[in-house]
mmCIF file of C-alpha atoms in Angstrom:
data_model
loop_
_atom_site.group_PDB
_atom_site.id
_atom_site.type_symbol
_atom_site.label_atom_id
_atom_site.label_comp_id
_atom_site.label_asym_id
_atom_site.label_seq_id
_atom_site.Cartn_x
_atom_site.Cartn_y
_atom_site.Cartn_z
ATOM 1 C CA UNK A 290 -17.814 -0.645 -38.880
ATOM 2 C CA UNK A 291 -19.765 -3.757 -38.216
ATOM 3 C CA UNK A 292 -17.992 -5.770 -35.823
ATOM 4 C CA UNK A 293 -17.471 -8.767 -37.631
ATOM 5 C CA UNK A 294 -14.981 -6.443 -40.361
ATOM 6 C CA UNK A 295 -12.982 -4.601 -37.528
ATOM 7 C CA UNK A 296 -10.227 -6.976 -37.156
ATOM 8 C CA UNK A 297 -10.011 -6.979 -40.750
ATOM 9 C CA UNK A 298 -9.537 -3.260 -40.966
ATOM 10 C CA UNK A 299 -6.880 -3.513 -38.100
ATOM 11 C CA UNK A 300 -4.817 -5.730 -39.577
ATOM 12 C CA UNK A 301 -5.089 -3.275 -42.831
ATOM 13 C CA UNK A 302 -3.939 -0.027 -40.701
ATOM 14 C CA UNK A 303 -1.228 -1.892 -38.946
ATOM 15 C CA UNK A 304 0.085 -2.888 -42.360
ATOM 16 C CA UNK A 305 -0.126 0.802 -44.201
ATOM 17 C CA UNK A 306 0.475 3.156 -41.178
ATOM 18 C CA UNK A 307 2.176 0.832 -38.892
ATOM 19 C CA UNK A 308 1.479 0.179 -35.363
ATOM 20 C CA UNK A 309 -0.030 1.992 -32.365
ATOM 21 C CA UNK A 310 2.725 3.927 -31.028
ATOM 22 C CA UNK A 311 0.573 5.979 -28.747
ATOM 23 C CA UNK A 312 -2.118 5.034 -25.876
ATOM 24 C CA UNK A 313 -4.380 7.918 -24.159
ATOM 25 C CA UNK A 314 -6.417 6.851 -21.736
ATOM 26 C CA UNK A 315 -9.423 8.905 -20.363
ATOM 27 C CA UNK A 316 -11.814 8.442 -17.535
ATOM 28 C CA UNK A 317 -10.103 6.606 -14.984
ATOM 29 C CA UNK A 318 -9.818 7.490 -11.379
ATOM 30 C CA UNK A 319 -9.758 3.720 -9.606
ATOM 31 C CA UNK A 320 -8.783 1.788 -11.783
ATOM 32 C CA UNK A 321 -4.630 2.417 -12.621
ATOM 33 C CA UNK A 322 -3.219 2.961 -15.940
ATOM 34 C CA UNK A 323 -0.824 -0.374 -15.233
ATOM 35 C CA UNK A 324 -4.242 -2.006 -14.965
ATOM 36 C CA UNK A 325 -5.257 -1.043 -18.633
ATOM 37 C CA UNK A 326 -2.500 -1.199 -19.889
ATOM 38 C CA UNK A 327 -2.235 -5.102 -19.345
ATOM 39 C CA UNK A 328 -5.218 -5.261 -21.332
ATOM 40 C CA UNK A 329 -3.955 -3.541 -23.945
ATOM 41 C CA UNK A 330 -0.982 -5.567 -24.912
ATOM 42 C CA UNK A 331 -1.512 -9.283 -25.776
ATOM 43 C CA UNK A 332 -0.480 -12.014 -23.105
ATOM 44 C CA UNK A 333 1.516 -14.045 -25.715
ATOM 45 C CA UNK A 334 3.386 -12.764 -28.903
ATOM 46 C CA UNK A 335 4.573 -15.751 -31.913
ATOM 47 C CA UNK A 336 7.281 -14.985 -33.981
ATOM 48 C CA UNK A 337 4.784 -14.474 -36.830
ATOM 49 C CA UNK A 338 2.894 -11.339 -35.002
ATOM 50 C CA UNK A 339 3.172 -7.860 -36.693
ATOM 51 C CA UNK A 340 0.978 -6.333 -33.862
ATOM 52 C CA UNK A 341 1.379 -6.370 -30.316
ATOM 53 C CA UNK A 342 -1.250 -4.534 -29.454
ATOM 54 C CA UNK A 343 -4.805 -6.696 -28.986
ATOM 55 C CA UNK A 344 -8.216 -5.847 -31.013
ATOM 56 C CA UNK A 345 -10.212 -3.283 -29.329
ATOM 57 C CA UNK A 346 -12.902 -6.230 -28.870
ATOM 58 C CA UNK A 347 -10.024 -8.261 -27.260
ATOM 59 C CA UNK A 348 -9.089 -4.830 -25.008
ATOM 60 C CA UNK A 349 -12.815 -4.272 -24.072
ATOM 61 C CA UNK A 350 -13.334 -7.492 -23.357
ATOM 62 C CA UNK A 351 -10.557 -7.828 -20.928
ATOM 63 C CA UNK A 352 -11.307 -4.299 -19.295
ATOM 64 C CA UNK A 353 -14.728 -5.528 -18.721
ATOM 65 C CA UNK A 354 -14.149 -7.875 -16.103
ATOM 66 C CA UNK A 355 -13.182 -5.726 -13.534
ATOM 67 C CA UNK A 356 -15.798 -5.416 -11.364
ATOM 68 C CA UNK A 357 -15.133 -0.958 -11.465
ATOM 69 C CA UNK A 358 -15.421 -0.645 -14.923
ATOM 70 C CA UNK A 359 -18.907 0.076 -16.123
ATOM 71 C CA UNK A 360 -18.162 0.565 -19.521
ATOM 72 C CA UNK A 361 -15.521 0.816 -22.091
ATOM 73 C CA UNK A 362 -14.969 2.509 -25.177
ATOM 74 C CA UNK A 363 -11.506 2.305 -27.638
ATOM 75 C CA UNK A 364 -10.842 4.282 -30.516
ATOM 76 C CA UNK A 365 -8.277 4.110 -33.005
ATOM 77 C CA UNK A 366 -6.919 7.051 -35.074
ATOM 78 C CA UNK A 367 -4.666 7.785 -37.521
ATOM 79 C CA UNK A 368 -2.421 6.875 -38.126
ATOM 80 C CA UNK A 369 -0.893 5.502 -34.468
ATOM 81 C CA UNK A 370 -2.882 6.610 -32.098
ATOM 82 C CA UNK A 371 -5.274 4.672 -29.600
ATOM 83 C CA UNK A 372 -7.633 6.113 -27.125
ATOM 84 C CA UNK A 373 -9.324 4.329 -24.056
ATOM 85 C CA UNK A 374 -12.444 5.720 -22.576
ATOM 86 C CA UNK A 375 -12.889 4.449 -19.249
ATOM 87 C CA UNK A 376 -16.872 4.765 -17.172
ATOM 88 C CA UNK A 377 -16.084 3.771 -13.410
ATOM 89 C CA UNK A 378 -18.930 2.763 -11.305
ATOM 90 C CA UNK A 379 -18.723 4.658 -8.182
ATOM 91 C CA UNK A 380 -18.670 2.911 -4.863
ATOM 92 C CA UNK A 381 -20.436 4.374 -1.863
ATOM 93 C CA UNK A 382 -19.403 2.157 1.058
ATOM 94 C CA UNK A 383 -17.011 -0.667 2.152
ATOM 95 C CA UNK A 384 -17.233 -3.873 4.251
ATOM 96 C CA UNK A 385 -15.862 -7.097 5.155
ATOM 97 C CA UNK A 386 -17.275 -9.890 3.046
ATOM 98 C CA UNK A 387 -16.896 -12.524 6.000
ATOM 99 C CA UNK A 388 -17.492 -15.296 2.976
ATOM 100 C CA UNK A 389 -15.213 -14.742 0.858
ATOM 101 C CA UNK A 390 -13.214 -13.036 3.196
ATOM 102 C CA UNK A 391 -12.359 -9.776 1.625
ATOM 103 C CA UNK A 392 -13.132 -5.831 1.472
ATOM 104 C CA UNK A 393 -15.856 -5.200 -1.205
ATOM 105 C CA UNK A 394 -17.449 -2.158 -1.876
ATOM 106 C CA UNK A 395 -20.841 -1.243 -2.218
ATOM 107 C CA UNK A 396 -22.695 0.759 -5.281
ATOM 108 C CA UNK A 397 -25.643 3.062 -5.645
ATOM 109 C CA UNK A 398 -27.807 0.289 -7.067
ATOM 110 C CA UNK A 399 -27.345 -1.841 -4.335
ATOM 111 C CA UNK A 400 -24.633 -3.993 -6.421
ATOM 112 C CA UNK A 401 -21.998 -5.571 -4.091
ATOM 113 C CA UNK A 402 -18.310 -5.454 -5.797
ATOM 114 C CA UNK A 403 -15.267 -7.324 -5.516
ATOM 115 C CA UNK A 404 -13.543 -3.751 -5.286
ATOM 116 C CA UNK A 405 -11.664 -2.282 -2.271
ATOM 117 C CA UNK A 406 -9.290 0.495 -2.326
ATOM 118 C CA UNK A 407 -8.097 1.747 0.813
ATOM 119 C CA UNK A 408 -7.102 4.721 -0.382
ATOM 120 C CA UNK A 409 -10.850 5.516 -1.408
ATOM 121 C CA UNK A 410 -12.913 7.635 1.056
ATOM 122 C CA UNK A 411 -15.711 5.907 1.515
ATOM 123 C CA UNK A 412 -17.407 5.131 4.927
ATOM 124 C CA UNK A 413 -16.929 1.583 6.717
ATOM 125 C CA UNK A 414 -19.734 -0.199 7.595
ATOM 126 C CA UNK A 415 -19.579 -2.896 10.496
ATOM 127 C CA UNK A 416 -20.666 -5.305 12.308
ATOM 128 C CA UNK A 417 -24.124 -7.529 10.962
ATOM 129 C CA UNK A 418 -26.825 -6.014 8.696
ATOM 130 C CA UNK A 419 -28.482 -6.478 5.370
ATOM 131 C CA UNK A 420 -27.275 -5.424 2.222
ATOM 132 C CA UNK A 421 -30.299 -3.636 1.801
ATOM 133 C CA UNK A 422 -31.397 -1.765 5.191
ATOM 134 C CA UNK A 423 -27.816 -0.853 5.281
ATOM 135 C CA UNK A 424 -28.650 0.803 1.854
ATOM 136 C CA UNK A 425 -31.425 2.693 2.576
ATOM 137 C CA UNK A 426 -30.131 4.060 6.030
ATOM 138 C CA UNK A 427 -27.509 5.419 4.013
ATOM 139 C CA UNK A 428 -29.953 6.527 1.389
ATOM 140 C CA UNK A 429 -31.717 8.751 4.649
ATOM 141 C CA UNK A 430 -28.418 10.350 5.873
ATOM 142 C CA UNK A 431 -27.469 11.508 2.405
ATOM 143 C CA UNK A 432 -30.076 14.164 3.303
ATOM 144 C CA UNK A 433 -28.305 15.781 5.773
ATOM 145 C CA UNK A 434 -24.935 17.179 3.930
ATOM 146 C CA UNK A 435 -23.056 17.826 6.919
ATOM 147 C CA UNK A 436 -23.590 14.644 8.356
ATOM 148 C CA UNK A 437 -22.535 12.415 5.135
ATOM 149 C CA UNK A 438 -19.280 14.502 4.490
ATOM 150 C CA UNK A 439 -18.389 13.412 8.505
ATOM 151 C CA UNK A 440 -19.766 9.944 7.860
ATOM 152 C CA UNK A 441 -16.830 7.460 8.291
ATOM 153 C CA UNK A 442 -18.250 4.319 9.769
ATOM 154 C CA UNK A 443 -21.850 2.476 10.019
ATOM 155 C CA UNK A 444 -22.116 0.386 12.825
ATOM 156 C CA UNK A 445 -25.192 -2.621 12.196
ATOM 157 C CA UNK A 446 -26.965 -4.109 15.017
ATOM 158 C CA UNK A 447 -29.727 -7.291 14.515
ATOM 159 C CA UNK A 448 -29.625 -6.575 10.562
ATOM 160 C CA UNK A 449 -31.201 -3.336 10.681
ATOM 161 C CA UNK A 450 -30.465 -1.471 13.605
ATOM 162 C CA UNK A 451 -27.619 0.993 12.841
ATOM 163 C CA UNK A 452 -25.348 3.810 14.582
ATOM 164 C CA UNK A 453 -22.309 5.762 12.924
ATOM 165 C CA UNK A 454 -19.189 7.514 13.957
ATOM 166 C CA UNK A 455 -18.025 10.670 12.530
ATOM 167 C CA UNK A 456 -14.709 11.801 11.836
ATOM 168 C CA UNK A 457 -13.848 8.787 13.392
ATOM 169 C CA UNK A 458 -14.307 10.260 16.563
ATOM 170 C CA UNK A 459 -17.990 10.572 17.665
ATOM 171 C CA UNK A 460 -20.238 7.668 18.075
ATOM 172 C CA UNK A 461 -23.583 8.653 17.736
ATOM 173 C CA UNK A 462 -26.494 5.872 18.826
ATOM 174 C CA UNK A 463 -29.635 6.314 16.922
ATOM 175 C CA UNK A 464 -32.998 5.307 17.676
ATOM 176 C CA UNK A 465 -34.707 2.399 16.009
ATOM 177 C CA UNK A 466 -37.348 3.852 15.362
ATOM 178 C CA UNK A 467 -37.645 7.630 14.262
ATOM 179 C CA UNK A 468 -34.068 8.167 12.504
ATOM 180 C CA UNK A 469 -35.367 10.877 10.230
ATOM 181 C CA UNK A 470 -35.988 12.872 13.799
ATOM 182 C CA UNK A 471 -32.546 12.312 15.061
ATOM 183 C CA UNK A 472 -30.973 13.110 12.289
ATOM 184 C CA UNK A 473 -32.269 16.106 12.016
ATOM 185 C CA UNK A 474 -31.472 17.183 15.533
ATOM 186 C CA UNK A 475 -27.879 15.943 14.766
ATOM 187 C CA UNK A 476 -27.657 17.955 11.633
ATOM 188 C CA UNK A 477 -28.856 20.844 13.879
ATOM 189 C CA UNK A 478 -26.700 20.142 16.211
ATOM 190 C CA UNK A 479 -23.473 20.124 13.823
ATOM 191 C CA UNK A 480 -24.754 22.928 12.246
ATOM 192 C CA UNK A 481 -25.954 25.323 15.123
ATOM 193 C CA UNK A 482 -23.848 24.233 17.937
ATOM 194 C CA UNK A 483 -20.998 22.900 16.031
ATOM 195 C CA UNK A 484 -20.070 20.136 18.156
ATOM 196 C CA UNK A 485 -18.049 18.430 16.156
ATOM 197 C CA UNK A 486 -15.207 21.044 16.826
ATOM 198 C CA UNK A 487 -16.573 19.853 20.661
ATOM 199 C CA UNK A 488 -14.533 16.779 22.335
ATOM 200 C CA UNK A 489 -17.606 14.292 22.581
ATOM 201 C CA UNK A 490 -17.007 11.224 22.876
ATOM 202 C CA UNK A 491 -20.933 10.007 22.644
ATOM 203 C CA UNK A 492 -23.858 11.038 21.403
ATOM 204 C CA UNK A 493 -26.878 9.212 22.534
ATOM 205 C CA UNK A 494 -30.086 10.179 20.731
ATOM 206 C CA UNK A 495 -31.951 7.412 21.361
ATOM 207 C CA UNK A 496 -34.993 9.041 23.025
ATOM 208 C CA UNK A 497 -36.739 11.630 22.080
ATOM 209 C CA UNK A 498 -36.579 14.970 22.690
ATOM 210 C CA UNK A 499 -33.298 14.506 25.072
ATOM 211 C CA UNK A 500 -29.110 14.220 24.145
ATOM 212 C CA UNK A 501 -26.981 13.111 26.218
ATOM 213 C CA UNK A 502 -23.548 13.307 25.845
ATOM 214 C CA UNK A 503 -20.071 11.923 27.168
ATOM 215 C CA UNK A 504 -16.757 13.588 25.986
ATOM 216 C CA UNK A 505 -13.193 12.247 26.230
ATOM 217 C CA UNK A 506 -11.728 12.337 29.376
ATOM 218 C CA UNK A 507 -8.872 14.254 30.079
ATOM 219 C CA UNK A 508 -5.390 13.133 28.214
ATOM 220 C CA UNK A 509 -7.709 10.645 26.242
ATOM 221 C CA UNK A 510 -6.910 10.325 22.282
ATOM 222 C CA UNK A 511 -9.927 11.800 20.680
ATOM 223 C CA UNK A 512 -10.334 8.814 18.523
ATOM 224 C CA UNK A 513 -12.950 6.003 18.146
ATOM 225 C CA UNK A 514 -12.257 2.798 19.650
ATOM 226 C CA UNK A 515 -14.860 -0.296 18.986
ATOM 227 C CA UNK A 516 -15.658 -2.433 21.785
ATOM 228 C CA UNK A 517 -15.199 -5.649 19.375
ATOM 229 C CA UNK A 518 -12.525 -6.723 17.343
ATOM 230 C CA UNK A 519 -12.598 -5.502 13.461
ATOM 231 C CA UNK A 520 -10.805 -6.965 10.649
ATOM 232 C CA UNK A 521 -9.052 -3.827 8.603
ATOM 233 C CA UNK A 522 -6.591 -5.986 6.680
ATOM 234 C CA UNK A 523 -6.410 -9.187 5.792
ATOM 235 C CA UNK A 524 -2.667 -10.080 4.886
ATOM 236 C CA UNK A 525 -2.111 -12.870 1.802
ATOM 237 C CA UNK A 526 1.418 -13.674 3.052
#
């Protein structure tokens, strides 16, 4: 129906079949049914309202403004049923906004969002870089499989310079120039010599040709430690 008639109609199938007794929603993975719900139901009710329910304009609308949501799509059937199709974007990485001074989360496209879930598994990135170097080194290791499913943190140097950590265990320091080279020996290295089941500590690829490599020391927690402080939550209390 052309939009301009749909609220019309609404009003005509709340009247004759009653109102929606049923929601379905589809497509969501981020974004929590609590969340869509509140959309769905209007802020304020007068005494006069047979509907409690808002348009599916009003519910799109709404469900738009989260910064997840790329799209949104609600269908009504008969005679009480109402169905939500929800299109997430998908985030890629996470990082400190030190302006605003909040997580965001970063998309394919390069689009920063005001999204952060901690619960998502995406890899942190740190410490000072462009938005759009720290793109395209990301772009370059999601050509080596078995080095993006270990990725957990990006570590930015100058604005383009950048290292990473897997498992959050191994820091490995890449070269600033020639990447592709290094990681292609680290993929080999994960690969062939599986040294991620190894206790290293360090990985230092910076020069080519040559690895050289520090492990834990004995009765050391195999973990990651930065040398600089890192903001991981920011508490609103």
């Amino acid at each position: 129906l052309p939009s301009r008639y749909k609220f019309f109609f609404e009003n005509i199938n709340d009247t004759i079949f009653g109102k929606v007794q049923v929601v379905e929603i589809k497509g969501n993975h981020l974004v929590s049914k609590d969340e869509i719900m509140l959309a769905v139901y209007k802020d304020e009710v007068t005494p006069d309202d047979r509907v409690l329910i808002n348009s599916e304009a009003k519910i799109r609308q709404i469900l738009m403004k989260n910064a997840i949501i790329k799209n949104v799509n609600v269908k009504r059937f008969l005679p009480n049923k109402m169905v939500i199709y929800i299109e997430e974007k998908t985030p890629i990485l996470k990082f400190y906004d030190e302006k605003q001074e909040i997580f965001v989360s970063l998309q394919e496209s390069g689009e920063v969002m005001n999204f952060y879930n901690p619960s998502l598994n995406t890899p942190l990135a740190v410490g000072k870089f462009e938005v759009e170097d720290l793109l395209k080194f990301y772009t370059k290791i999601q050509r080596y499989e078995t080095i993006s499913q270990n990725l957990s943190d990006i570590y930015g140097f100058y604005g383009f310079k950048f290292n990473i950590v897997l498992n959050r265990k191994t820091l490995v320091l890449l070269p600033e120039a020639g990447q592709i080279e290094a990681l292609e020996m680290l993929a080999r290295l994960i690969n062939e010599n599986g040294i991620l089941n190894k206790n290293i500590k360090q990985l230092d690829l910076r020069v080519k040709g040559k690895i050289f490599i520090k492990y834990f020391a004995k009765g050391e927690s195999p973990i990651f430690r930065p040398n600089t402080e890192i903001i991981t939550f920011k508490s609103t209390l």
